[in-house]
Short mmCIF file of C-alpha atoms in Angstrom, two decimals:
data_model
loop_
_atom_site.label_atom_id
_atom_site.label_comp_id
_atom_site.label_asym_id
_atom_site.label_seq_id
_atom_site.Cartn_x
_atom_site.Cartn_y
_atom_site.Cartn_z
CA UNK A 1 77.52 -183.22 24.65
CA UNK A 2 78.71 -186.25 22.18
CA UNK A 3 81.41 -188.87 23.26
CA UNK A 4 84.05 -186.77 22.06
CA UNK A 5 83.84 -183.76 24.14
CA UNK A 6 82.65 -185.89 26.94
CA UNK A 7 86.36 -187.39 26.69
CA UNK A 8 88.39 -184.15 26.22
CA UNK A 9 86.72 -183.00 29.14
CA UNK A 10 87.23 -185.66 31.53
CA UNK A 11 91.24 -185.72 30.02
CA UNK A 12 91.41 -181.71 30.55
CA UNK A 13 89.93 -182.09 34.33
CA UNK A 14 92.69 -184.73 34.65
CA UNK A 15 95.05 -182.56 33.34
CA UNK A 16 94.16 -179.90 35.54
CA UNK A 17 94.01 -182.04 38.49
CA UNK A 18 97.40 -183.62 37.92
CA UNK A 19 99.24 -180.21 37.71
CA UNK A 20 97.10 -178.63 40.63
CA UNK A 21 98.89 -181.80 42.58
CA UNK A 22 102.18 -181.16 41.24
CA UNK A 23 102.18 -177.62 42.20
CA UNK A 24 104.67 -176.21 44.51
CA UNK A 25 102.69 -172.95 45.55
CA UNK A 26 100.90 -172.90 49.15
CA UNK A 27 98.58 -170.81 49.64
CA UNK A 28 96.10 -170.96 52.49
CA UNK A 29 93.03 -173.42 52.21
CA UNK A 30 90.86 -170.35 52.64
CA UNK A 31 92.39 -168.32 49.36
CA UNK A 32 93.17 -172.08 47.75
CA UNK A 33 89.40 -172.64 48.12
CA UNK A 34 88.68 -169.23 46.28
CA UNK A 35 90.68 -169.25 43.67
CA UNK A 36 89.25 -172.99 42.88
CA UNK A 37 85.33 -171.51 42.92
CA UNK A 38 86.72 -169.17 40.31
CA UNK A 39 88.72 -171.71 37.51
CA UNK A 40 92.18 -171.19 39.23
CA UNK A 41 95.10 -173.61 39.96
CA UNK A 42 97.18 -172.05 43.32
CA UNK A 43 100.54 -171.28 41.20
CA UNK A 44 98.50 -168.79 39.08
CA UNK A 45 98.21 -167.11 42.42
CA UNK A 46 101.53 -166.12 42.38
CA UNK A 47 101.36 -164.63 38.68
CA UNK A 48 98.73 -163.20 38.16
CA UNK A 49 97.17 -160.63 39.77
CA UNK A 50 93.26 -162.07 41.23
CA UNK A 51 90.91 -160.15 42.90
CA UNK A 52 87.56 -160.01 43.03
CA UNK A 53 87.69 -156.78 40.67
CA UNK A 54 90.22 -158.43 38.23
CA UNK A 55 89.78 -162.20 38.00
CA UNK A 56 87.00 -162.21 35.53
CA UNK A 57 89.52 -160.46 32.37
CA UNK A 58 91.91 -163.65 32.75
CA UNK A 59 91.07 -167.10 31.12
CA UNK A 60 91.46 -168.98 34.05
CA UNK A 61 93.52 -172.42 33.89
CA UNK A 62 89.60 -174.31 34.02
CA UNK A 63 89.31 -172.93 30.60
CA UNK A 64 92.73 -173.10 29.35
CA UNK A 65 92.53 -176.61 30.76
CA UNK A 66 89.21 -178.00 29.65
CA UNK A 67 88.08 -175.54 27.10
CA UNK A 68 90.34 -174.45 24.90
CA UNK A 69 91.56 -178.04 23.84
CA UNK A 70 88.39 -178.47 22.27
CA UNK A 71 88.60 -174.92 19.92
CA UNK A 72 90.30 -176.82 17.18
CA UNK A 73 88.37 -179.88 17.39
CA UNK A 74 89.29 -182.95 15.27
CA UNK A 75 92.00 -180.56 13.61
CA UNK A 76 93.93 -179.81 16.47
CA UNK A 77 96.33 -183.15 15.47
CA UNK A 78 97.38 -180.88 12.93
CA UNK A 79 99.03 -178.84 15.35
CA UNK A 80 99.86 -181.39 17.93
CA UNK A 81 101.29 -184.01 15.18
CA UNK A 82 104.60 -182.96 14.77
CA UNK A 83 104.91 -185.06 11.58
CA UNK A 84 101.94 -183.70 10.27
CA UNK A 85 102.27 -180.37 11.26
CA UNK A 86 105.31 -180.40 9.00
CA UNK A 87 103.41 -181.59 6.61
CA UNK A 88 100.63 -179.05 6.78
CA UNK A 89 103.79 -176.31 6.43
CA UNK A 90 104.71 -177.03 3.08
CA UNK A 91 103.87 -174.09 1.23
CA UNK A 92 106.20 -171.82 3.98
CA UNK A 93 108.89 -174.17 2.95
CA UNK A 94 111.31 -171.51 3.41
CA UNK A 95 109.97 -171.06 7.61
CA UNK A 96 110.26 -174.97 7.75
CA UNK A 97 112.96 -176.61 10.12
CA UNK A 98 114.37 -179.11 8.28
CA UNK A 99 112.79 -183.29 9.35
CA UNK A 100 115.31 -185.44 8.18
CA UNK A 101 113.32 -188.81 9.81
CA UNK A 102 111.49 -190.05 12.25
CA UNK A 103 112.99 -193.13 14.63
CA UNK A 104 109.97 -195.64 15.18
CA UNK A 105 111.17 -199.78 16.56
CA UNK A 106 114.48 -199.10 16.09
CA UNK A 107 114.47 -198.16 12.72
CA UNK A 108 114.70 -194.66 10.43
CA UNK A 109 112.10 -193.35 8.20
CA UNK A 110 113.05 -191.09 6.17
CA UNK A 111 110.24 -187.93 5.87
CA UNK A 112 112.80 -184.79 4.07
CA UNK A 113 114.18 -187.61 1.68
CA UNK A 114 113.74 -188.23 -2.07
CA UNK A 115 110.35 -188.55 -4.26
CA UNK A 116 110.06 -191.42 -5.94
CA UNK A 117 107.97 -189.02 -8.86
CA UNK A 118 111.45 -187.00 -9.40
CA UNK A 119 115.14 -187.84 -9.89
CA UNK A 120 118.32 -185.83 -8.76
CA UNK A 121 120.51 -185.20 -10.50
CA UNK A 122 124.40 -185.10 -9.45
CA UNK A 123 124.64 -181.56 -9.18
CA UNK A 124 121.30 -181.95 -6.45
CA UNK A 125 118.42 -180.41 -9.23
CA UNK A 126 115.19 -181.97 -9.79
CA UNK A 127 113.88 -182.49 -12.26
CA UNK A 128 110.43 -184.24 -13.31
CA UNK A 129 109.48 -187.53 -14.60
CA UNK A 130 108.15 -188.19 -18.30
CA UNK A 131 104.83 -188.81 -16.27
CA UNK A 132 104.14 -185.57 -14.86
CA UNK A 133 102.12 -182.60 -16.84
CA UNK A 134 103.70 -179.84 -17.74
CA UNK A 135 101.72 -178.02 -14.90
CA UNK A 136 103.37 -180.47 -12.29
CA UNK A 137 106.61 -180.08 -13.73
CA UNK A 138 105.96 -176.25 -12.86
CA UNK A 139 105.12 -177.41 -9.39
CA UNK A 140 107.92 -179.08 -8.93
CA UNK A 141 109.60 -176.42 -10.14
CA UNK A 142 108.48 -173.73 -7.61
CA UNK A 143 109.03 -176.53 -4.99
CA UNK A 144 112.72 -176.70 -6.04
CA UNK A 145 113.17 -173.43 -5.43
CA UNK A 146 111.75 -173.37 -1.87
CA UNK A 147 114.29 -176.32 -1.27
CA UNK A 148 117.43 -174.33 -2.08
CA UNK A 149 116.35 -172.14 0.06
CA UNK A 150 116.39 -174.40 2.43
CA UNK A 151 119.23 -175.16 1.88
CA UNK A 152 121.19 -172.55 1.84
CA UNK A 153 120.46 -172.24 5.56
CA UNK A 154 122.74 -175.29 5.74
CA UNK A 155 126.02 -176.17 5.37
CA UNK A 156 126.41 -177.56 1.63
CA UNK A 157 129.95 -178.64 2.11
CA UNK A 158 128.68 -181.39 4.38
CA UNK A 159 127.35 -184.42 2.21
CA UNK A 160 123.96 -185.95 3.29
CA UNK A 161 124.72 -189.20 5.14
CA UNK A 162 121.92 -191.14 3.64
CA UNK A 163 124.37 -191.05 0.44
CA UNK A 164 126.93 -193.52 2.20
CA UNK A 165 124.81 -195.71 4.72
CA UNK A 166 121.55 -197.01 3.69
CA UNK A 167 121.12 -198.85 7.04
CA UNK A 168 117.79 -198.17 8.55
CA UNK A 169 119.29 -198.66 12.09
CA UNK A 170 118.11 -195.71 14.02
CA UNK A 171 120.88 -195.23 16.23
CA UNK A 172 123.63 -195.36 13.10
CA UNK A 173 122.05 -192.72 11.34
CA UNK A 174 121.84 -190.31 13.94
CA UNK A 175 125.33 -190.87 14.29
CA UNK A 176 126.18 -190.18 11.04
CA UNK A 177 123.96 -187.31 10.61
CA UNK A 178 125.49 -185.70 13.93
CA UNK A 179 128.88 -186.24 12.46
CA UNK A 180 127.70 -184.36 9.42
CA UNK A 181 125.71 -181.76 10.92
CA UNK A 182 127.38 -181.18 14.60
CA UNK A 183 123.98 -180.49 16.31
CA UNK A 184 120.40 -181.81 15.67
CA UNK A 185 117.15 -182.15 17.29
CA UNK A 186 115.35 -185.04 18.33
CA UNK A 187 111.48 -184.37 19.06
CA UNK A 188 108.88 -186.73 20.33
CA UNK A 189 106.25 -186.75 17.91
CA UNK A 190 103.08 -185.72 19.75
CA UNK A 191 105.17 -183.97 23.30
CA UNK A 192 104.50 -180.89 23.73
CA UNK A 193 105.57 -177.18 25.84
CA UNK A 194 109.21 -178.13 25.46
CA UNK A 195 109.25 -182.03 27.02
CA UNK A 196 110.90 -184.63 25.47
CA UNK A 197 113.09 -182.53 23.20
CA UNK A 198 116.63 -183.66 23.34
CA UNK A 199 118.95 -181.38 21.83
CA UNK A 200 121.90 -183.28 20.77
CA UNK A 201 125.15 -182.36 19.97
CA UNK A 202 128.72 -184.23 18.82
CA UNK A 203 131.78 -183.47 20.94
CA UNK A 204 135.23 -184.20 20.81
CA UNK A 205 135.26 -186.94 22.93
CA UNK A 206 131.30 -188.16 23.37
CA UNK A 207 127.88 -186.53 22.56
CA UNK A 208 126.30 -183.96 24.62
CA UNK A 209 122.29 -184.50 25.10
CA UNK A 210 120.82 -181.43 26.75
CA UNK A 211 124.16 -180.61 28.60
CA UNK A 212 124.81 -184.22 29.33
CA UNK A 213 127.59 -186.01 28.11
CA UNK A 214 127.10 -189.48 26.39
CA UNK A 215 130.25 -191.69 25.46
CA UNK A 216 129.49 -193.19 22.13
CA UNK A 217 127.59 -196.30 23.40
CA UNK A 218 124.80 -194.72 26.05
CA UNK A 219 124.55 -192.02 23.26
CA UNK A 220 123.52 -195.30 20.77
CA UNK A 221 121.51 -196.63 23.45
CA UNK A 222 119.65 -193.75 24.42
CA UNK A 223 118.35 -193.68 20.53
CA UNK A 224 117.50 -196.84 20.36
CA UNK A 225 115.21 -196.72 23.25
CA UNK A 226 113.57 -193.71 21.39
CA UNK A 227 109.78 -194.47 19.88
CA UNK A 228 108.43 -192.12 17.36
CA UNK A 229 110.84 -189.20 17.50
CA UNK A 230 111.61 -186.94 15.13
CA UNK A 231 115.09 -186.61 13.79
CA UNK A 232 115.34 -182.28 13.11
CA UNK A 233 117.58 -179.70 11.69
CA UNK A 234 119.28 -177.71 14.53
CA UNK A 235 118.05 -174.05 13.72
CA UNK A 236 121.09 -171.85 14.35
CA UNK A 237 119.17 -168.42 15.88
CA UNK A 238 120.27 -165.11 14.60
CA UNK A 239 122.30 -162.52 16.89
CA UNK A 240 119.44 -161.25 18.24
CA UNK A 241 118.12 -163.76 19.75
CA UNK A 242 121.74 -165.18 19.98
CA UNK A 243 122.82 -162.25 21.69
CA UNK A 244 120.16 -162.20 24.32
CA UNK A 245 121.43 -165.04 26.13
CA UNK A 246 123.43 -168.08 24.17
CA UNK A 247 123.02 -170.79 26.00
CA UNK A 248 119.37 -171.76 24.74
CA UNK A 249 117.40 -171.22 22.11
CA UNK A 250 115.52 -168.14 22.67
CA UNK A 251 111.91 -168.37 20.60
CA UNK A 252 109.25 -166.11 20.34
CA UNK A 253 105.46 -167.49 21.57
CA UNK A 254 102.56 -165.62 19.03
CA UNK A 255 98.78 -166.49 19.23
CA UNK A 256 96.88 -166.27 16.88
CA UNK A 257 93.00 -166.47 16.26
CA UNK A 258 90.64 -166.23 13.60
CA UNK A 259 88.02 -163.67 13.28
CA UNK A 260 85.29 -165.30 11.68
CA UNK A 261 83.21 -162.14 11.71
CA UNK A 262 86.15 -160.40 9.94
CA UNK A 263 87.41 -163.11 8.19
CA UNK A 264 90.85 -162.79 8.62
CA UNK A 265 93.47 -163.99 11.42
CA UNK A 266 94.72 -161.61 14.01
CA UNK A 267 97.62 -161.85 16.57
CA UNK A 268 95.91 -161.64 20.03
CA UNK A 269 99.27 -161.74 21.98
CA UNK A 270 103.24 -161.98 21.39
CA UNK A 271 106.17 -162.41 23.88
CA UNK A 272 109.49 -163.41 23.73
CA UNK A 273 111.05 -165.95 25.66
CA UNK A 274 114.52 -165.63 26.92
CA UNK A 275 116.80 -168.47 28.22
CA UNK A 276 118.31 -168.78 32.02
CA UNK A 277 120.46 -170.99 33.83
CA UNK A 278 117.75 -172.05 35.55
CA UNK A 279 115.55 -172.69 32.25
CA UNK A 280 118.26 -174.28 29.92
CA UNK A 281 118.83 -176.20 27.98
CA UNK A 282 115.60 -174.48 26.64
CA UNK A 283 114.07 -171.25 27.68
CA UNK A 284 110.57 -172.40 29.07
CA UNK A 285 108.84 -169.80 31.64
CA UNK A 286 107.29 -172.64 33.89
CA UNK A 287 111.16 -173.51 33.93
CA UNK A 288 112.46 -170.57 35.08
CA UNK A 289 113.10 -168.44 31.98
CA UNK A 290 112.22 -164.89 31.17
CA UNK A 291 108.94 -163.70 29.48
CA UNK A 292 109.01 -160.17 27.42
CA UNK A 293 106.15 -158.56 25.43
CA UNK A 294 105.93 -157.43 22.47
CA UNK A 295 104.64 -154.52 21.53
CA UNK A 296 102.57 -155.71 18.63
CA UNK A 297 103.25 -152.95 16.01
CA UNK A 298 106.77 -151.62 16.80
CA UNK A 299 108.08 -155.23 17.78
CA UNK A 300 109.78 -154.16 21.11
CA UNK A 301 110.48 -155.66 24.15
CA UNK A 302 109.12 -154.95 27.41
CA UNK A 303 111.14 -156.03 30.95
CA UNK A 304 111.86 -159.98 31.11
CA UNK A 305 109.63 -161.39 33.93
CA UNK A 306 110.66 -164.63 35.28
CA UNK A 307 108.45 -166.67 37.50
CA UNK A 308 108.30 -166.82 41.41
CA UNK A 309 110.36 -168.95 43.51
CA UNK A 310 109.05 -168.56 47.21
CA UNK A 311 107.98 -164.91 46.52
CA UNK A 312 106.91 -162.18 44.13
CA UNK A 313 107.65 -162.13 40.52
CA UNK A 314 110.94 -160.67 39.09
CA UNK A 315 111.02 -158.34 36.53
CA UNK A 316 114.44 -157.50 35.05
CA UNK A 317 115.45 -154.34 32.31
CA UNK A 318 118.80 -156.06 31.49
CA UNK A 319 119.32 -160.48 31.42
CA UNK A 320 120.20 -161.13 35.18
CA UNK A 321 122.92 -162.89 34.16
CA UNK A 322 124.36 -161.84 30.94
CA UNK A 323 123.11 -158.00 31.77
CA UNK A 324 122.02 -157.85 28.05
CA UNK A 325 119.58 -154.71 27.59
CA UNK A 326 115.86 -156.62 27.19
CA UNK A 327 113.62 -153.75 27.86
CA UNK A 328 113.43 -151.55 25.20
CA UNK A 329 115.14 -154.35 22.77
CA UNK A 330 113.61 -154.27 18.89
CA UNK A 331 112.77 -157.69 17.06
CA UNK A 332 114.90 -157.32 13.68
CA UNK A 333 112.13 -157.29 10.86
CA UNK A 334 109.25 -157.37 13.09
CA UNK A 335 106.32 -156.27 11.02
CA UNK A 336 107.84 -159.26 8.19
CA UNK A 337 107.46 -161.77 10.84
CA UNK A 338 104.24 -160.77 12.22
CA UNK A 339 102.85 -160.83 8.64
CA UNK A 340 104.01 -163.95 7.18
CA UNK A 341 102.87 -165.40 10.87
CA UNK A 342 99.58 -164.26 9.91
CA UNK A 343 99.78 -165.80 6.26
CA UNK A 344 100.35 -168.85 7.81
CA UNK A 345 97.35 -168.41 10.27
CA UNK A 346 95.31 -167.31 7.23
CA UNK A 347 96.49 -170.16 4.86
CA UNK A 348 95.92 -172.43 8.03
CA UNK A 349 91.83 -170.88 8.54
CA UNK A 350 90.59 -174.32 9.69
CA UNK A 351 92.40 -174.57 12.75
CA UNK A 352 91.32 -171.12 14.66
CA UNK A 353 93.49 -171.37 17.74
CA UNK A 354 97.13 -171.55 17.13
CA UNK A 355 100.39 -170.95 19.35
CA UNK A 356 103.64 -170.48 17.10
CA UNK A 357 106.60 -170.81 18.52
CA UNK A 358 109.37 -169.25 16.17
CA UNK A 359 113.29 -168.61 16.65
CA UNK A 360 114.30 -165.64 14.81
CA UNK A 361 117.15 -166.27 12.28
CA UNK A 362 118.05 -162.67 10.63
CA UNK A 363 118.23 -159.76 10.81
CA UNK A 364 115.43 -158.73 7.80
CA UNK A 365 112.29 -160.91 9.05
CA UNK A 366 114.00 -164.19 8.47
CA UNK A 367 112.44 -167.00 10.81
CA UNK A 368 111.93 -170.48 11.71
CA UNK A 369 108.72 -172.38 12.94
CA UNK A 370 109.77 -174.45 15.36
CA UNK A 371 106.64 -175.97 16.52
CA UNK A 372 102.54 -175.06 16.85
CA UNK A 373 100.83 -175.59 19.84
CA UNK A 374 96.56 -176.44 19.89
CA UNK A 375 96.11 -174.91 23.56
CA UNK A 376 99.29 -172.68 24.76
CA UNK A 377 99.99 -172.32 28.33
CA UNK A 378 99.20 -168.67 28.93
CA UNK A 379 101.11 -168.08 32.04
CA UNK A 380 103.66 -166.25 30.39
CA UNK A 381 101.52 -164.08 28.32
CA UNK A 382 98.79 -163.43 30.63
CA UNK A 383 101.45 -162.15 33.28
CA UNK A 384 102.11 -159.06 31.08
CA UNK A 385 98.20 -158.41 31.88
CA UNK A 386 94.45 -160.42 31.61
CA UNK A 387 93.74 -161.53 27.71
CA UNK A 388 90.52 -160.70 28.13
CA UNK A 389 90.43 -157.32 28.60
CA UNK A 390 90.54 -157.29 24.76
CA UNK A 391 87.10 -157.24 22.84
CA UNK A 392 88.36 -159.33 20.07
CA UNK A 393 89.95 -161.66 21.83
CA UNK A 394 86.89 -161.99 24.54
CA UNK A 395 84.91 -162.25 21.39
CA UNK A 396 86.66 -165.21 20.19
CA UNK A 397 86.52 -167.20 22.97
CA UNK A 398 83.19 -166.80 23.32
CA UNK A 399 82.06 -167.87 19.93
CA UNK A 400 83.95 -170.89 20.83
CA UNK A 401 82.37 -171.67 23.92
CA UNK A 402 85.07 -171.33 26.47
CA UNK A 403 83.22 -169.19 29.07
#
C-alpha cells in the first residue's frame, strides 16, 4: 500500500468515524455492534434493510467510505474541482451551467470571460485572430456555436456587467451581476453533497441567501468573507421538475461506471430527487427530501421515499405537501438524457466512477450538469434496493478493489 492510499484511507476512516458520531440513530449496543462487524454506520439501519440474508448485496458505508474514494485515483479532482470539472465539460458546452468567476482574497476572476486569442465583435460574434490556422479558426467556430447556445438559455436583454465595472472587488460584482441576472449561484470550489452552496437571489428591498434575507451591506459582507467560490448561472429547471415541487431545485442523481471488459460506460443506478420543506433550500435526502427511481429504460418514477425521523421510512405516491402525482411520473426526453449522460461518461473514460447530478430543463431531453461527484452517497439509491445484487455493477467494484 503506497503513501497515497495509506492517506485516503486513514481520511475515509475519519470520515466514517466523524459521521458515525454525528449520527442521530440509536440503536442498541448489541445490533450497533453488528452492524459495525459488517461495514455499517447505525443510520443505515434505519434505511436499509440488513439481515444476515441481505447485508452482503449492499456496499456498506466502510466501502463507500474508504473504498470507493480511491476508484478514481489521482483523477478524481476532476470531479471534485469544481473549476476544473467545468473545465473538463467543454465539449457538452451546451449541458454546461454557466461560471461567470470565481471569488478568491476578495477579488473576481473571471473563468466564462473573453480569450485573449479572439475579439468580439459589437454584435457579440467571434471571430479569430490573424494568428490562428484556418483549422483553429474552424474550432473556434464550432465553439461559437456551442456559446449561443448557451446563451440563448439566458436572458440577452440583460447586458453583461463586466461591460460597465471593471473592478475586481468581489463583493461589487456579484452585485452587479445579481442586478443583471436576479438569481445566481455561489459554490465553494471543492464542497461537496450540497454544502456550502448559497443560492442567492436580489429582492426588492435586500438579497435573499438560501431563504435568508440580507440588507445590502451583510449581503456585501457575507461575499467578501467568501474564499474560492464559484460565481454560477442560476439554472431555471423545466416544468417538470418545476412542477414537482417549486421551492428547490429538484435534480436527478445518475451513476455511472465503466465497463472495462465491455468497453463502454453504463448507468448502474438513477433516482430523482425531489425538494421538501424540510430539505430546502435544496432537495438533499440526508436533509429530508424525497428519493424516486427511475426506471432505467422508460424513465419513470417510482414512490418518493423520504428518510426516517424517529421511525420507519415514508414512502409517498403523490408530494406530501404539494400532492403532485410522483409515482408513475415520466422524465420528459428520458432516453436523450440517459444517452448524452453516457457520452459524457464515455468521453470522460479515465475517471470510471462518476455521480451526475443534473436538473432537467425541457421538455425534449434538454439538461443541465450541475455538478459530478467522485464517491456519491448511496443512501438514497440503495434504499430503492442493494446495488449489488447486479452482476455488472458487483463486477465493477470488484475490479476496483472495494470488497
Amino acid at each position: 500500500m503506497n503513501v497515497r492510499t495509506l492517506y485516503h484511507t486513514a481520511r475515509g476512516l475519519q470520515d466514517l468515524a466523524a459521521t458515525e458520531r454525528e449520527s442521530a440513530a440509536s440503536p442498541s449496543l448489541r445490533r450497533r455492534l453488528w452492524l459495525w462487524r459488517r461495514g455499517f454506520l447505525s443510520r443505515s439501519d434505519a434505511v436499509y434493510d440488513l439481515d444476515e440474508s441481505t447485508y452482503r448485496d449492499y456496499l456498506n458505508d466502510y466501502r463507500r467510505f474508504v473504498r470507493t474514494k480511491q476508484i478514481n485515483g489521482t483523477w478524481s479532482i476532476a470531479l471534485s474541482n469544481k473549476l476544473l470539472f467545468h473545465r473538463v465539460m467543454q465539449p457538452f458546452d451546451d449541458h454546461r451551467m454557466g461560471v461567470y468567476g470565481m471569488i478568491r482574497n476578495g477579488s473576481f476572476h473571471s473563468v466564462d470571460g473573453g480569450d485573449s486569442r479572439r475579439e468580439v465583435t459589437d454584435g457579440g460574434a467571434v471571430v479569430p485572430t490573424e494568428s490562428e490556422s484556418e483549422g483553429e479558426t474552424d474550432s473556434r467556430e464550432a465553439a461559437a456555436r456551442r456559446n449561443a447556445n448557451v446563451a440563448e438559455r439566458r436572458d440577452s436583454n440583460h447586458p453583461d456587467p463586466r461591460s460597465s465595472a471593471e473592478t475586481r472587488n468581489a463583493a461589487q460584482r456579484v452585485v452587479e451581476r445579481l442586478e443583471s441576472d436576479g438569481r445566481l449561484v455561489l459554490k465553494w470550489v471543492r464542497g461537496g453533497g450540497g454544502n456550502n452552496v448559497l443560492l442567492c437571489e436580489r429582492t426588492d428591498d435586500g438579497y435573499r441567501v438560501n431563504g435568508d434575507c440580507y440588507a445590502e451591506v451583510e449581503f456585501r459582507s457575507l461575499v467578501s468573507d467568501l474564499e474560492e467560490y464559484l460565481v454560477c448561472e442560476y439554472v431555471e429547471q423545466g416544468s417538470f421538475a418545476d412542477g414537482l415541487y417549486a421551492e428547490t431545485p429538484n435534480t436527478i442523481r445518475i451513476i455511472t461506471m465503466y465497463d472495462e471488459e465491455r468497453d463502454e460506460p453504463f448507468i448502474a443506478a438513477a433516482i430523482q430527487r425531489i425538494g421538501t420543506a424540510d430539505s430546502a433550500p435544496l432537495d438533499n435526502f440526508t436533509q429530508g427530501g424525497l428519493s424516486a427511481e427511475i426506471d432505467l429504460e422508460t424513465g419513470e418514477l417510482g414512490p418518493g421515499v423520504s428518510p426516517p425521523g424517529d421511525g420507519d421510512l415514508e414512502w409517498h405516491a403523490v408530494h406530501p405537501e404539494t400532492k403532485t402525482p410522483v409515482e408513475g411520473a415520466h422524465i420528459p426526453g428520458w432516453s436523450e438524457i440517459r444517452e448524452r449522460v453516457l457520452e459524457m461518461a464515455d468521453t470522460c473514460s479515465f475517471v470510471p466512477y462518476v455521480g451526475w447530478d443534473i436538473i432537467v430543463t425541457g421538455d425534449d431531453g434538454e439538461f443541465s450538469v450541475i455538478e459530478a461527484n467522485s464517491y456519491p452517497g448511496l443512501k438514497s439509491i440503495q434504499v430503492h434496493g442493494p446495488l449489488l445484487t447486479d452482476d455488472r455493477v458487483r463486477r465493477f467494484y470488484e475490479r476496483h478493489g472495494v470488497r
